[in-house]
């Protein structure tokens, strides 16, 4: 039981902005993975289209990467599908 309390206490100590950042990063990674599967595109193929190393694309898909808007735009163009949609 003490481990669960320590985990909850640790989680509660994370600032809300940081939690939101994690959620965005993981959401982008999940969306990229969905598109890759839908379009039957491998990580190797995406890396080739973006002139990146496969290891970099793999790291993106872990959800622990801070994406710039420029990188997101390049990935969306390479995949031919939106990753992030802005509603107004």
PDB file of C-alpha atoms in Angstrom:
ATOM      1  CA  UNK A   1       0.000   0.000   0.000  1.00  0.00           C
ATOM      2  CA  UNK A   2       2.769   2.459   0.772  1.00  0.00           C
ATOM      3  CA  UNK A   3       4.102   2.185  -2.781  1.00  0.00           C
ATOM      4  CA  UNK A   4       0.721   3.214  -4.168  1.00  0.00           C
ATOM      5  CA  UNK A   5       0.607   6.233  -1.860  1.00  0.00           C
ATOM      6  CA  UNK A   6       4.132   7.211  -2.896  1.00  0.00           C
ATOM      7  CA  UNK A   7       3.138   6.918  -6.556  1.00  0.00           C
ATOM      8  CA  UNK A   8      -0.012   9.012  -6.034  1.00  0.00           C
ATOM      9  CA  UNK A   9       1.977  11.617  -4.095  1.00  0.00           C
ATOM     10  CA  UNK A  10       4.628  11.740  -6.835  1.00  0.00           C
ATOM     11  CA  UNK A  11       1.977  12.084  -9.536  1.00  0.00           C
ATOM     12  CA  UNK A  12       0.207  14.836  -7.599  1.00  0.00           C
ATOM     13  CA  UNK A  13       3.493  16.769  -7.395  1.00  0.00           C
ATOM     14  CA  UNK A  14       3.788  17.043 -11.197  1.00  0.00           C
ATOM     15  CA  UNK A  15       2.656  20.507 -12.377  1.00  0.00           C
ATOM     16  CA  UNK A  16      -0.529  20.552 -14.478  1.00  0.00           C
ATOM     17  CA  UNK A  17       1.331  22.167 -17.406  1.00  0.00           C
ATOM     18  CA  UNK A  18       3.771  19.257 -17.477  1.00  0.00           C
ATOM     19  CA  UNK A  19       0.906  16.736 -17.377  1.00  0.00           C
ATOM     20  CA  UNK A  20      -0.720  18.560 -20.307  1.00  0.00           C
ATOM     21  CA  UNK A  21       2.572  18.470 -22.235  1.00  0.00           C
ATOM     22  CA  UNK A  22       2.869  14.715 -21.678  1.00  0.00           C
ATOM     23  CA  UNK A  23      -0.713  14.191 -22.871  1.00  0.00           C
ATOM     24  CA  UNK A  24      -0.050  16.200 -26.044  1.00  0.00           C
ATOM     25  CA  UNK A  25       3.181  14.347 -26.810  1.00  0.00           C
ATOM     26  CA  UNK A  26       1.587  10.944 -26.278  1.00  0.00           C
ATOM     27  CA  UNK A  27      -1.463  11.995 -28.300  1.00  0.00           C
ATOM     28  CA  UNK A  28       0.727  13.015 -31.239  1.00  0.00           C
ATOM     29  CA  UNK A  29       2.634   9.733 -31.046  1.00  0.00           C
ATOM     30  CA  UNK A  30      -0.609   7.724 -30.933  1.00  0.00           C
ATOM     31  CA  UNK A  31      -2.026   9.609 -33.915  1.00  0.00           C
ATOM     32  CA  UNK A  32       1.168   9.062 -35.910  1.00  0.00           C
ATOM     33  CA  UNK A  33       1.036   5.343 -35.118  1.00  0.00           C
ATOM     34  CA  UNK A  34      -2.629   5.184 -36.215  1.00  0.00           C
ATOM     35  CA  UNK A  35      -1.836   6.853 -39.542  1.00  0.00           C
ATOM     36  CA  UNK A  36       1.169   4.608 -40.165  1.00  0.00           C
ATOM     37  CA  UNK A  37      -1.003   1.531 -39.594  1.00  0.00           C
ATOM     38  CA  UNK A  38      -3.960   2.867 -41.626  1.00  0.00           C
ATOM     39  CA  UNK A  39      -1.729   3.652 -44.590  1.00  0.00           C
ATOM     40  CA  UNK A  40       0.555   0.640 -44.127  1.00  0.00           C
ATOM     41  CA  UNK A  41       3.632   2.871 -43.886  1.00  0.00           C
ATOM     42  CA  UNK A  42       6.619   1.542 -41.962  1.00  0.00           C
ATOM     43  CA  UNK A  43       8.791   3.591 -39.652  1.00  0.00           C
ATOM     44  CA  UNK A  44      11.597   3.033 -42.157  1.00  0.00           C
ATOM     45  CA  UNK A  45       9.486   4.507 -44.948  1.00  0.00           C
ATOM     46  CA  UNK A  46       8.511   7.535 -42.864  1.00  0.00           C
ATOM     47  CA  UNK A  47      12.161   8.085 -41.956  1.00  0.00           C
ATOM     48  CA  UNK A  48      13.089   7.897 -45.642  1.00  0.00           C
ATOM     49  CA  UNK A  49      10.377  10.413 -46.589  1.00  0.00           C
ATOM     50  CA  UNK A  50      11.629  12.829 -43.931  1.00  0.00           C
ATOM     51  CA  UNK A  51      15.324  12.179 -44.472  1.00  0.00           C
ATOM     52  CA  UNK A  52      15.633  11.094 -40.829  1.00  0.00           C
ATOM     53  CA  UNK A  53      17.127   8.097 -39.075  1.00  0.00           C
ATOM     54  CA  UNK A  54      14.745   5.280 -38.199  1.00  0.00           C
ATOM     55  CA  UNK A  55      15.874   5.618 -34.574  1.00  0.00           C
ATOM     56  CA  UNK A  56      14.579   9.197 -34.521  1.00  0.00           C
ATOM     57  CA  UNK A  57      11.165   8.189 -35.864  1.00  0.00           C
ATOM     58  CA  UNK A  58      11.090   5.351 -33.335  1.00  0.00           C
ATOM     59  CA  UNK A  59      11.827   7.820 -30.538  1.00  0.00           C
ATOM     60  CA  UNK A  60       8.966  10.048 -31.740  1.00  0.00           C
ATOM     61  CA  UNK A  61       6.570   7.133 -31.458  1.00  0.00           C
ATOM     62  CA  UNK A  62       7.414   6.583 -27.780  1.00  0.00           C
ATOM     63  CA  UNK A  63       5.517   9.766 -26.918  1.00  0.00           C
ATOM     64  CA  UNK A  64       8.467  11.264 -25.060  1.00  0.00           C
ATOM     65  CA  UNK A  65       9.504  13.754 -27.734  1.00  0.00           C
ATOM     66  CA  UNK A  66       8.734  17.472 -27.677  1.00  0.00           C
ATOM     67  CA  UNK A  67       7.541  18.236 -31.188  1.00  0.00           C
ATOM     68  CA  UNK A  68       7.923  21.631 -32.809  1.00  0.00           C
ATOM     69  CA  UNK A  69       5.176  22.886 -35.080  1.00  0.00           C
ATOM     70  CA  UNK A  70       7.678  22.676 -37.935  1.00  0.00           C
ATOM     71  CA  UNK A  71       8.323  18.978 -37.278  1.00  0.00           C
ATOM     72  CA  UNK A  72       4.603  18.257 -36.990  1.00  0.00           C
ATOM     73  CA  UNK A  73       3.976  20.010 -40.319  1.00  0.00           C
ATOM     74  CA  UNK A  74       6.719  17.980 -42.009  1.00  0.00           C
ATOM     75  CA  UNK A  75       5.342  14.716 -40.599  1.00  0.00           C
ATOM     76  CA  UNK A  76       1.790  15.605 -41.661  1.00  0.00           C
ATOM     77  CA  UNK A  77       3.014  16.375 -45.176  1.00  0.00           C
ATOM     78  CA  UNK A  78       5.004  13.135 -45.363  1.00  0.00           C
ATOM     79  CA  UNK A  79       2.014  11.112 -44.158  1.00  0.00           C
ATOM     80  CA  UNK A  80      -0.581  13.033 -46.146  1.00  0.00           C
ATOM     81  CA  UNK A  81      -2.819  13.233 -43.059  1.00  0.00           C
ATOM     82  CA  UNK A  82      -3.292  15.667 -40.196  1.00  0.00           C
ATOM     83  CA  UNK A  83      -1.852  14.779 -36.812  1.00  0.00           C
ATOM     84  CA  UNK A  84      -3.027  17.835 -34.924  1.00  0.00           C
ATOM     85  CA  UNK A  85      -6.309  19.525 -35.743  1.00  0.00           C
ATOM     86  CA  UNK A  86      -7.115  23.014 -34.563  1.00  0.00           C
ATOM     87  CA  UNK A  87     -10.791  23.823 -34.068  1.00  0.00           C
ATOM     88  CA  UNK A  88     -12.144  27.324 -33.987  1.00  0.00           C
TER      89      UNK A  88
END
